[in-house]
Coordinates of C-alpha atoms in Angstrom, one line a residue:
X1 CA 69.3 139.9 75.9
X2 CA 71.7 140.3 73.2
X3 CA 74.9 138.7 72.5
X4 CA 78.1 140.1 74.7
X5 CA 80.1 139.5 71.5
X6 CA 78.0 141.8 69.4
X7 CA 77.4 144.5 71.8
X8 CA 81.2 144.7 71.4
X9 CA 81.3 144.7 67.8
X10 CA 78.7 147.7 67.9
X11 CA 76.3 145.6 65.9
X12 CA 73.6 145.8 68.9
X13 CA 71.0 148.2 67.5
X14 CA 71.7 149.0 64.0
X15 CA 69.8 151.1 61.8
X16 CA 68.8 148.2 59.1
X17 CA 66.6 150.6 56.9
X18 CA 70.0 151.6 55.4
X19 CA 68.2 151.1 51.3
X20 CA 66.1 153.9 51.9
X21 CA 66.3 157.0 49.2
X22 CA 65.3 159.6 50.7
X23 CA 67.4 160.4 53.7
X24 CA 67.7 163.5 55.3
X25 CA 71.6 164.8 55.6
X26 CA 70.6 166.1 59.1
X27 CA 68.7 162.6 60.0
X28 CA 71.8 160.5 58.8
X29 CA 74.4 162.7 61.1
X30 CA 72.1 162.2 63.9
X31 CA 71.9 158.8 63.8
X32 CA 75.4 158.4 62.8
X33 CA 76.4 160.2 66.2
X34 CA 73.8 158.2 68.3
X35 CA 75.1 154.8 66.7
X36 CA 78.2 155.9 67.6
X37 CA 76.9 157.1 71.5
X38 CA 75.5 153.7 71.1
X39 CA 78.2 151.5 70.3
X40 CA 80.3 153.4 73.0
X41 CA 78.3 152.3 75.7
X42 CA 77.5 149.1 74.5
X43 CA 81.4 148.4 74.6
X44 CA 81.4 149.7 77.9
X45 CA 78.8 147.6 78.9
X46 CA 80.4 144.2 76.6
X47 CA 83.8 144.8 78.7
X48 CA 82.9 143.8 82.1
X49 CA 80.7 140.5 80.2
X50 CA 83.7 139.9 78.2
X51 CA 86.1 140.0 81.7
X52 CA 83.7 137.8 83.5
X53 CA 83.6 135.3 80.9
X54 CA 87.6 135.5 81.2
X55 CA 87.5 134.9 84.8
X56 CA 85.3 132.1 84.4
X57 CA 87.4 130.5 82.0
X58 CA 91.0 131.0 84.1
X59 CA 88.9 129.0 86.9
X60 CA 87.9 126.4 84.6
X61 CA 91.1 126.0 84.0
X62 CA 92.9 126.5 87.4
X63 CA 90.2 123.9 88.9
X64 CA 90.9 121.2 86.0
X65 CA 90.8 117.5 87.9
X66 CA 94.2 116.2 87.7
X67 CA 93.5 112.5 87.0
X68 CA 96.3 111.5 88.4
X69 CA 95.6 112.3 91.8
X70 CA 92.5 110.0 91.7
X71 CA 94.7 106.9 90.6
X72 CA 97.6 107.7 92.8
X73 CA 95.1 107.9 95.7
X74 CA 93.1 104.3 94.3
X75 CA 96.6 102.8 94.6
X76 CA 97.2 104.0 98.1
X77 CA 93.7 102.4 99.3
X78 CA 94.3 99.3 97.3
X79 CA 97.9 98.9 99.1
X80 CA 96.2 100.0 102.5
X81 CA 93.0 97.9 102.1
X82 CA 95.0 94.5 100.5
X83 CA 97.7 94.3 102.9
X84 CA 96.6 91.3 104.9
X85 CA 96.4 89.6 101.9
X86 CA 99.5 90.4 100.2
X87 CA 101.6 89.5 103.5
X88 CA 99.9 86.4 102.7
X89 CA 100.9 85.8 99.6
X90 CA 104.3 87.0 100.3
X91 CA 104.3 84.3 103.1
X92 CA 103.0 81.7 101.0
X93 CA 105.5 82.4 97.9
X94 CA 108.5 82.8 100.9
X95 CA 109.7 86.1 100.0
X96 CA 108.5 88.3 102.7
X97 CA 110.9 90.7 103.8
X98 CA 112.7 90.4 107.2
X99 CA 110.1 92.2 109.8
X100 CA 112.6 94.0 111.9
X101 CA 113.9 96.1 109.1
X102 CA 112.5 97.0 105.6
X103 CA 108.9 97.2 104.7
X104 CA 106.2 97.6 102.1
X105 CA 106.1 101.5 100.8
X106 CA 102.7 103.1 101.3
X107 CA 102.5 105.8 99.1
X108 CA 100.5 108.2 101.6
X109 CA 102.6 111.5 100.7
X110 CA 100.2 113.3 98.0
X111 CA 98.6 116.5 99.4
X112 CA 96.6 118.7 97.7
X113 CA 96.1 122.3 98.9
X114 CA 92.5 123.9 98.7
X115 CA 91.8 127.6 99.1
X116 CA 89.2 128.3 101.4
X117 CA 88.3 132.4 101.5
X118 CA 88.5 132.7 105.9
X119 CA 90.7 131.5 108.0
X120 CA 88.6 130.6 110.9
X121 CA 86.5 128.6 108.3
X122 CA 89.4 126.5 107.0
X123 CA 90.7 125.9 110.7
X124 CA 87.2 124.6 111.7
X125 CA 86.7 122.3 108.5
X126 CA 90.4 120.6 109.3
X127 CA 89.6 120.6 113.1
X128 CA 86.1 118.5 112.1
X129 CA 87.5 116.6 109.5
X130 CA 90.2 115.3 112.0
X131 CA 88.0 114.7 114.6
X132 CA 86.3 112.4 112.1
X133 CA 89.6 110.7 111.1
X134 CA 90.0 110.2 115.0
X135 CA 86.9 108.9 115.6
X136 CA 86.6 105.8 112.5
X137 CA 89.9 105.0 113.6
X138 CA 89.1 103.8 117.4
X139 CA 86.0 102.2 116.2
X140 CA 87.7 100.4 113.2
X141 CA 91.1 99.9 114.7
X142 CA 89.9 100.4 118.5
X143 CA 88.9 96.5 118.9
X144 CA 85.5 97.8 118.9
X145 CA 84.9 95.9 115.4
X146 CA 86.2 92.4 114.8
X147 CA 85.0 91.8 111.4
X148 CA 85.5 90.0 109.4
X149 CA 86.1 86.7 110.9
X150 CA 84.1 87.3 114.0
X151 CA 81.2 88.6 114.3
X152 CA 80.7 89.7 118.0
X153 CA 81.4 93.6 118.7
X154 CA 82.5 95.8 121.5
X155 CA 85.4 96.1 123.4
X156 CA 87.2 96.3 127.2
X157 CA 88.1 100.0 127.7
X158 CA 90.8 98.8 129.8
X159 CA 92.3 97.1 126.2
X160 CA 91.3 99.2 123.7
X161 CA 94.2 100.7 121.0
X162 CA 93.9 104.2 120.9
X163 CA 96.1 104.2 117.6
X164 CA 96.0 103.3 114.3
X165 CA 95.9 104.3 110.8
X166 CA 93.4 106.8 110.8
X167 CA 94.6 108.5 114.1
X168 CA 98.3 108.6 111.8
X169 CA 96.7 110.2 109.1
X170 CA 94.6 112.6 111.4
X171 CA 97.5 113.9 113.2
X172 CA 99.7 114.3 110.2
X173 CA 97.0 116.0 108.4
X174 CA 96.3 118.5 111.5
X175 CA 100.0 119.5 111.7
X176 CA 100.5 119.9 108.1
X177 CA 97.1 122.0 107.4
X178 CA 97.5 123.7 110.2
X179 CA 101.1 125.8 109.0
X180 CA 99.3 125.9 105.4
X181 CA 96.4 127.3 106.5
X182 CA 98.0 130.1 109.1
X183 CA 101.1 130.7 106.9
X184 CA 99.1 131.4 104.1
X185 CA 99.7 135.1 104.1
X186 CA 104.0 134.9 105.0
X187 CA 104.4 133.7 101.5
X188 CA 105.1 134.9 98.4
X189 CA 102.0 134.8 95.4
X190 CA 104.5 133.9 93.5
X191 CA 107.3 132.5 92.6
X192 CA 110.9 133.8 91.9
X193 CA 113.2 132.5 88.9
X194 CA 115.1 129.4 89.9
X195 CA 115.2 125.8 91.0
X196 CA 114.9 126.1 95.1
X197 CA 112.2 129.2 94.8
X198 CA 109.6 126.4 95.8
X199 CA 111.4 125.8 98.5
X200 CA 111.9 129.1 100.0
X201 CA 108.3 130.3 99.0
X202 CA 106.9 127.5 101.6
X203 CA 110.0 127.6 104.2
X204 CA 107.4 127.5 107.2
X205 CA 105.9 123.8 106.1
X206 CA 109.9 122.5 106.0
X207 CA 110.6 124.2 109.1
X208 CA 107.7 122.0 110.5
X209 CA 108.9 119.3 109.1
X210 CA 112.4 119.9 110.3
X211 CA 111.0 120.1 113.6
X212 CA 109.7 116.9 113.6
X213 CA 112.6 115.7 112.2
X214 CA 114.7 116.9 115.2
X215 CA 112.3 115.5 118.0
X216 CA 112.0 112.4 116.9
X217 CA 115.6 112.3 116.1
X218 CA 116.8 113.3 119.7
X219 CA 114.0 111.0 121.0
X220 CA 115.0 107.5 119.0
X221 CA 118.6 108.3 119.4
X222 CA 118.7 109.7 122.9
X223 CA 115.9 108.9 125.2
X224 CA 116.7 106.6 127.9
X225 CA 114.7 102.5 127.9
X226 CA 115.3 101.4 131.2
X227 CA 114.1 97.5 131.9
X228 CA 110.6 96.6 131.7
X229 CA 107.8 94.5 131.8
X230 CA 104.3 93.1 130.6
X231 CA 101.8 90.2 131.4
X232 CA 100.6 87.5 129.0
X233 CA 97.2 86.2 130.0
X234 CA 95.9 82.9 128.9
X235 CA 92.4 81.3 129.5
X236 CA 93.8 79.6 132.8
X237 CA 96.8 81.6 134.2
X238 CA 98.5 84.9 133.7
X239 CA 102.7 85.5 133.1
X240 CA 104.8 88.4 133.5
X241 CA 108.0 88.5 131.1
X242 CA 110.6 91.3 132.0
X243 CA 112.6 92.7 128.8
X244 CA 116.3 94.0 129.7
X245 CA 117.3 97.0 128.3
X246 CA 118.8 100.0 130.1
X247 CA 120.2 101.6 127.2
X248 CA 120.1 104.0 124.5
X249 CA 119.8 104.4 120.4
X250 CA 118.4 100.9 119.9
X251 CA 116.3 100.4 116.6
X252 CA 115.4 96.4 117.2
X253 CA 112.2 95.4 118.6
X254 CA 113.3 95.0 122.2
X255 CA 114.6 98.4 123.7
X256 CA 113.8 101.5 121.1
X257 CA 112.3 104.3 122.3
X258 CA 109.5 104.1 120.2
X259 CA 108.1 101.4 121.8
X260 CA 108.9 103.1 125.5
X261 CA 107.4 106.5 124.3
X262 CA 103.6 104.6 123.8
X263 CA 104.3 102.5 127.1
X264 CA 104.9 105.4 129.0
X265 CA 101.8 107.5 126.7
X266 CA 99.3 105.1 126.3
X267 CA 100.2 102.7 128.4
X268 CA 101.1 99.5 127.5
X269 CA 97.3 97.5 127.5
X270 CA 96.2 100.0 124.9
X271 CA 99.1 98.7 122.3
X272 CA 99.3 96.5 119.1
X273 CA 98.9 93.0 120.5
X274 CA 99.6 91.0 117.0
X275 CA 103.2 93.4 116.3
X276 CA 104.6 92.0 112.9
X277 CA 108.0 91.3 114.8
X278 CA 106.5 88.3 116.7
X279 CA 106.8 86.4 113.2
X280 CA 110.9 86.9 113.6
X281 CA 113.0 84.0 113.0
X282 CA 114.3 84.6 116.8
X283 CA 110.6 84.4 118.0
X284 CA 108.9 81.4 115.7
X285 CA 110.0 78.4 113.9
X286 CA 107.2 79.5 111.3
X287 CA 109.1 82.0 110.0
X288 CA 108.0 84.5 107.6
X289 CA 104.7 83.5 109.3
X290 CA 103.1 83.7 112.5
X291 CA 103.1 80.2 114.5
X292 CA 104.0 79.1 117.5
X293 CA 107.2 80.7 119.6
X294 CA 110.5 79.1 119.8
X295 CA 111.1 77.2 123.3
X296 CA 114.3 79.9 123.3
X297 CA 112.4 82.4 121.8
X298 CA 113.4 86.2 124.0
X299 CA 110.6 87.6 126.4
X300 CA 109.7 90.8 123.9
X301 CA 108.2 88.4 121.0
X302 CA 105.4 88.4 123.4
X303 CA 105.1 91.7 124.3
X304 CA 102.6 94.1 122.2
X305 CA 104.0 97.1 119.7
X306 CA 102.3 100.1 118.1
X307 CA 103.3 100.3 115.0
X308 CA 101.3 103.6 114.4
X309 CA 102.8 105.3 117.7
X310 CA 102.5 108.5 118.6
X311 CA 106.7 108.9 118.2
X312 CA 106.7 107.1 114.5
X313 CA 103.4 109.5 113.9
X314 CA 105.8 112.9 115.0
X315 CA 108.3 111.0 112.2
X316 CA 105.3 110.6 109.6
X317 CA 104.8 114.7 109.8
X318 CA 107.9 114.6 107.2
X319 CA 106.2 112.5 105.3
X320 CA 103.5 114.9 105.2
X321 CA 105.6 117.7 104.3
X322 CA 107.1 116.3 101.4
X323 CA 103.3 115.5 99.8
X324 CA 102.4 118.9 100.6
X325 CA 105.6 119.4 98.6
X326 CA 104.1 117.9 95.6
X327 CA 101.2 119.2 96.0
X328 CA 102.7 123.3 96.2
X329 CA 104.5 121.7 92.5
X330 CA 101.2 121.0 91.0
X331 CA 99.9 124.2 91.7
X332 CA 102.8 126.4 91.1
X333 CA 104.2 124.7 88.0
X334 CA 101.6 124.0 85.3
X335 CA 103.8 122.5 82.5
X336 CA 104.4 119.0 82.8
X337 CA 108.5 119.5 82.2
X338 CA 108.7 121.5 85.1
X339 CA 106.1 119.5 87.3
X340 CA 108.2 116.2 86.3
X341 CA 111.3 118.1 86.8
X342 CA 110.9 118.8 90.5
X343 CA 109.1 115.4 91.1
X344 CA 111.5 113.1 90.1
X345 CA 114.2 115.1 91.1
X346 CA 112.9 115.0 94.4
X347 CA 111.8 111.5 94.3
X348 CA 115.2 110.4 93.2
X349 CA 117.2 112.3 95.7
X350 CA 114.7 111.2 98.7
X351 CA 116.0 108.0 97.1
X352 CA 119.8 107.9 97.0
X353 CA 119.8 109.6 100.8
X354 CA 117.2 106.4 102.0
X355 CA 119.5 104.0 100.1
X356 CA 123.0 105.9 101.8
X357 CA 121.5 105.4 105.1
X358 CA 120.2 102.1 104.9
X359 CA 122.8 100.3 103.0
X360 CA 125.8 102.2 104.9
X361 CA 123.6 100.3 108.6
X362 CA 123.2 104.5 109.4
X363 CA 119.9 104.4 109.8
X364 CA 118.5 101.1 108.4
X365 CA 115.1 101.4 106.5
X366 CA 112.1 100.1 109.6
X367 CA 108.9 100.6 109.3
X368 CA 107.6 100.0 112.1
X369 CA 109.9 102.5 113.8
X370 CA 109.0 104.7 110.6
X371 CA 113.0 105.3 110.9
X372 CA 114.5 108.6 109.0
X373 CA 115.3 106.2 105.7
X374 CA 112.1 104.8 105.6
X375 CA 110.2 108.1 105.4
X376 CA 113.1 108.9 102.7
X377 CA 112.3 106.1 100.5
X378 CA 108.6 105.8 101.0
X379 CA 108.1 109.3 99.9
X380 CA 111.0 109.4 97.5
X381 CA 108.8 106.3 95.8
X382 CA 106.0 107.9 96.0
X383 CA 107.2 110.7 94.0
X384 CA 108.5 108.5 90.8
X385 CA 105.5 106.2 91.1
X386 CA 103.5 109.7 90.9
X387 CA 105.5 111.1 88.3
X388 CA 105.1 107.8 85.7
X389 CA 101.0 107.6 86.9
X390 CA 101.1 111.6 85.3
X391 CA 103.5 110.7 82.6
X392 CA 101.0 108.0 81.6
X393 CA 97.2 109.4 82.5
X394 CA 97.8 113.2 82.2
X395 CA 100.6 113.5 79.7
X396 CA 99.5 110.7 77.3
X397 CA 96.1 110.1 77.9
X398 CA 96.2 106.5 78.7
X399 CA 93.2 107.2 81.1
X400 CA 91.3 104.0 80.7
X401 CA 93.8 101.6 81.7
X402 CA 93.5 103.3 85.0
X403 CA 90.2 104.4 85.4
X404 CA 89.3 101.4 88.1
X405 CA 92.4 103.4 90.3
X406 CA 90.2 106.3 89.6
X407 CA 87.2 105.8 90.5
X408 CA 88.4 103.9 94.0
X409 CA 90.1 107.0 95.0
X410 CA 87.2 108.9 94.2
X411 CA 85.8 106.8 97.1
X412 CA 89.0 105.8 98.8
X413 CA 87.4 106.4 102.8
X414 CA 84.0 104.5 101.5
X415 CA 86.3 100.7 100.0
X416 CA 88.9 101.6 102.8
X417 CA 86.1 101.2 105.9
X418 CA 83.9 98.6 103.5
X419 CA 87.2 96.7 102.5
X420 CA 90.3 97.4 104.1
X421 CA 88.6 96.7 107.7
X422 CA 86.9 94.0 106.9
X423 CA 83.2 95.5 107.4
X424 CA 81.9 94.1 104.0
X425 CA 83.2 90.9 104.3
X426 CA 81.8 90.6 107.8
X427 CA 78.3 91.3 106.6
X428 CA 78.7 88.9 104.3
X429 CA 80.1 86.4 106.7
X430 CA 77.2 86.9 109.3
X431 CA 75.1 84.9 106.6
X432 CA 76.1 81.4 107.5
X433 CA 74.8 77.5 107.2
X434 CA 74.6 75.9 110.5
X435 CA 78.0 77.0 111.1
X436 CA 79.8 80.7 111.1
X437 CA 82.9 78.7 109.0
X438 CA 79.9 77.9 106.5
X439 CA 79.5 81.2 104.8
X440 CA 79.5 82.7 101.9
X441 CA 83.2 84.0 101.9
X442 CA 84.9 81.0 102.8
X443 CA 83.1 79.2 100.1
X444 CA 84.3 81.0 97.3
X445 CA 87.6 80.8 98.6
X446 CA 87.9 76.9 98.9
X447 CA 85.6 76.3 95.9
X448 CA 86.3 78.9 92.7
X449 CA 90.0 79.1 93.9
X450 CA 91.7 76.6 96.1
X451 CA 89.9 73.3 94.6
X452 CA 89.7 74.3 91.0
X453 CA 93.0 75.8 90.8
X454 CA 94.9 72.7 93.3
X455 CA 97.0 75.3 94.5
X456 CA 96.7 77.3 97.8
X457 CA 99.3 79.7 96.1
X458 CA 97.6 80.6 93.4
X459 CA 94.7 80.6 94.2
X460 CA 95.1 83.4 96.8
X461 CA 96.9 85.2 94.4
X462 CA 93.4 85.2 91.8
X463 CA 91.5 85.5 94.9
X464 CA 92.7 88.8 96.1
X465 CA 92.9 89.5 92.2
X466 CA 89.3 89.2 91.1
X467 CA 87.2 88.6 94.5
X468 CA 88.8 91.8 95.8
X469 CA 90.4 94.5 94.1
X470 CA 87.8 93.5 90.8
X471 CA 84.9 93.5 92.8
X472 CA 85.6 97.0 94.9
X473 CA 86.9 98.3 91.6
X474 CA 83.5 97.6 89.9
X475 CA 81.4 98.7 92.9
X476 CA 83.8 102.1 93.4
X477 CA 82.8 102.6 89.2
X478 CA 79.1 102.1 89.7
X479 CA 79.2 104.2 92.6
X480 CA 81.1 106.4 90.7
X481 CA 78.3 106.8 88.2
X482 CA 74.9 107.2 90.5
X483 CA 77.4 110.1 91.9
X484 CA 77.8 108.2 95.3
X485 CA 80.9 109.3 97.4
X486 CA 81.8 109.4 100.6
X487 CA 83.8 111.9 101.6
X488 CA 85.4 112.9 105.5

């Protein structure tokens, strides 16, 4: 087949003979005329090649991999998967945050959108894909797994937690692809002159977030907690504790409606049982971390907490919808001015209102009510951490520096199940020497950090460093190479 490009030149099917003498006038009109014939349908025929090699290229280009997105998303699973051990070295340096207010960001707010050609097809692919979410949530966060430190499974339907962080992120993501997907054709294809024009082009996603926004709202601030109360079993003898409350609007651990809203849903056997407000300075001496309670110590230290409620879930829908936010940015805006202009904007203004709230006792920063300020500042970080990961990566090019980011968000649900939950380490640990403390774990704990380094500090600090985020860096880059991913 001959070239596109010279079918539209009309060099297709030339006459070459051109050096003979003895040319007849009539013969070199005639094929003058069909050269030209020729050449006229060949650049009929070179147009639609020539358009389909444009279309191909504007796809190429539309569908170039942001490598940000990757890194930002390696950094989210390394938070998610290294928490345990950062509260521990927080604990052990003494600078762990007070647990009733404040918390660690996690920067879960990037969202990308993805066209899919029916609408049916795209509800069923998000309906599956949460169903999957739902399901490795209750058997990783259920109490069916209790890896990695012990290595019995199963667990007592009557006890098992029916939330998590998987079920979060399943029913944020239903809500949020849900308007995307059936709002798709309410919008504008593009975008109108100004500043706010992304805003209004998507005004169904904010009303959704808006409405989340005013439930939960209404709910924290004006649902009624009336007294209750829980039992406390121990090997020999079971307690009951009674909690006073009969009130409304409070945010502390004892009366919010949070915690009444998955009491009254899930019912309170089916809750967090180890609730991060138990290591309160009003609950243990052992303060930042978890030890025995106080001889005064009030009934609710002993009472369980879902942290990942359904209430603080209908609050981490506005979350959502800012990601989604930054996601509509990356699509829309494809300079990196404007991209940067609306992130950090954003980012910085999420900011200021988080800091307003929290600093003015409004609406004090809590994660584990997922308050109004925290989803403020989590996401308004989440949009400057962004922003200076695409400044760096996609803007500069420093792509190697971050590549291990890169190639663990490429396989973020694979090192969040194998790593996060334990499931790696407890395969590992069911190897042991005459002992289950004897294994192979525990060993390079105590003897490549705590003994050679005389320092418990430290040493977790290098553990986490190189035995953890190293190791699942390297694996996620091998992985990453034989093509290996894991995807929901």
């Amino acid at each position: 087949m001959e070239d596109p490009k010279k079918l539209e030149e009309g060099f297709g099917n030339q006459n070459k003979n051109t050096s003979q003498e003895n040319i007849d006038i009539n013969r070199v009109d005639n094929n003058q005329d069909l050269a030209s014939h020729e050449n006229h349908e060949q650049k009929k025929l070179g147009q639609p090649l020539q358009k389909e090699e444009e279309e191909q290229s504007s796809i190429k280009k539309k569908s170039k991999r942001v490598a940000t997105l990757d890194a930002f998303r390696g950094l989210t699973i390394v938070q998610m998967t290294y928490l345990v051990f950062r509260i521990k070295i927080l604990i052990i340096f003494g600078i762990l945050q007070k647990p009733a207010n404040g918390g660690i960001p996690a920067y879960e707010n990037i969202v990308m959108e993805k066209r899919v050609p029916k609408v049916s097809a795209a509800i069923r692919k998000v309906t599956l894909r949460t169903l999957k979410l739902l399901f490795w949530g209750i058997i990783l966060q259920g109490g069916y797994s209790h890896a990695p430190y012990d290595l019995s499974y199963g667990v007592d339907m009557k006890l098992i937690r029916w939330c998590g962080i998987l079920q979060r992120i399943a029913l944020v993501y239903l809500i949020v692809a849900l308007i995307e997907i059936l709002t798709t054709k309410l919008r504008p294809t593009t975008l109108t002159p100004g500043h706010f024009s992304i805003f209004t082009a998507y005004k169904w996603q904010w009303l959704g977030g808006l409405v989340a926004f005013v439930v939960y709202m209404t709910t924290i601030y004006g649902l009624y907690v009336p007294d209750w109360n829980f039992l406390v079993r121990d090997e020999d003898r079971t307690e009951r504790y009674t909690v006073k409350c009969g009130m409304r609007g409070h945010l502390g651990p004892a009366c919010n409606a949070v915690g009444y809203v998955d009491r009254q849903v899930w019912g309170i056997n089916h809750l967090y049982n180890q609730p991060v407000w138990a290591r309160s300075k009003a609950c243990t001496l052992s303060y930042p971390a978890a030890g025995p309670f106080r001889d005064d110590a009030p009934s609710w230290c002993r009472a369980p907490f879902e942290p990942e409620g359904l209430l603080s879930s209908i609050s981490a829908i506005m979350s959502g919808t800012i990601g989604i936010h930054y996601g509509h940015v990356l699509i829309h805006f494809k300079g990196h001015c404007e991209r940067l202009k609306q992130w950090i904007s954003m980012g910085f203004g999420l900011l200021i209102i988080a800091f307003i709230l929290h600093f003015t006792d409004a609406i004090p920063l809590n994660k584990q009510l997922y308050s109004f300020s925290y989803v403020c500042f989590t996401a308004g970080a989440a949009g400057i951490v962004f922003s200076g990961f695409y400044i760096l990566i996609d803007v500069l090019g420093l792509r190697l520096p971050f590549l291990w980011l890169e190639w663990i968000g490429m396989n973020a649900m694979l090192i969040f199940v194998l790593g996060a939950q334990g499931i790696f380490a407890g395969f590992i640990n069911g190897w042991f020497y005459k002992n289950e403390d004897n294994n192979l774990v525990n060993w390079i704990q105590h003897h490549v950090f705590f003994d050679v380094w005389k320092s418990q500090r430290v040493g977790t600090l290098l553990y986490v460093i190189f035995a953890e985020i190293t190791f699942w860096a390297v694996l996620a880059g091998i992985l990453h190479r034989l093509g290996i991913y894991w995807k929901l």
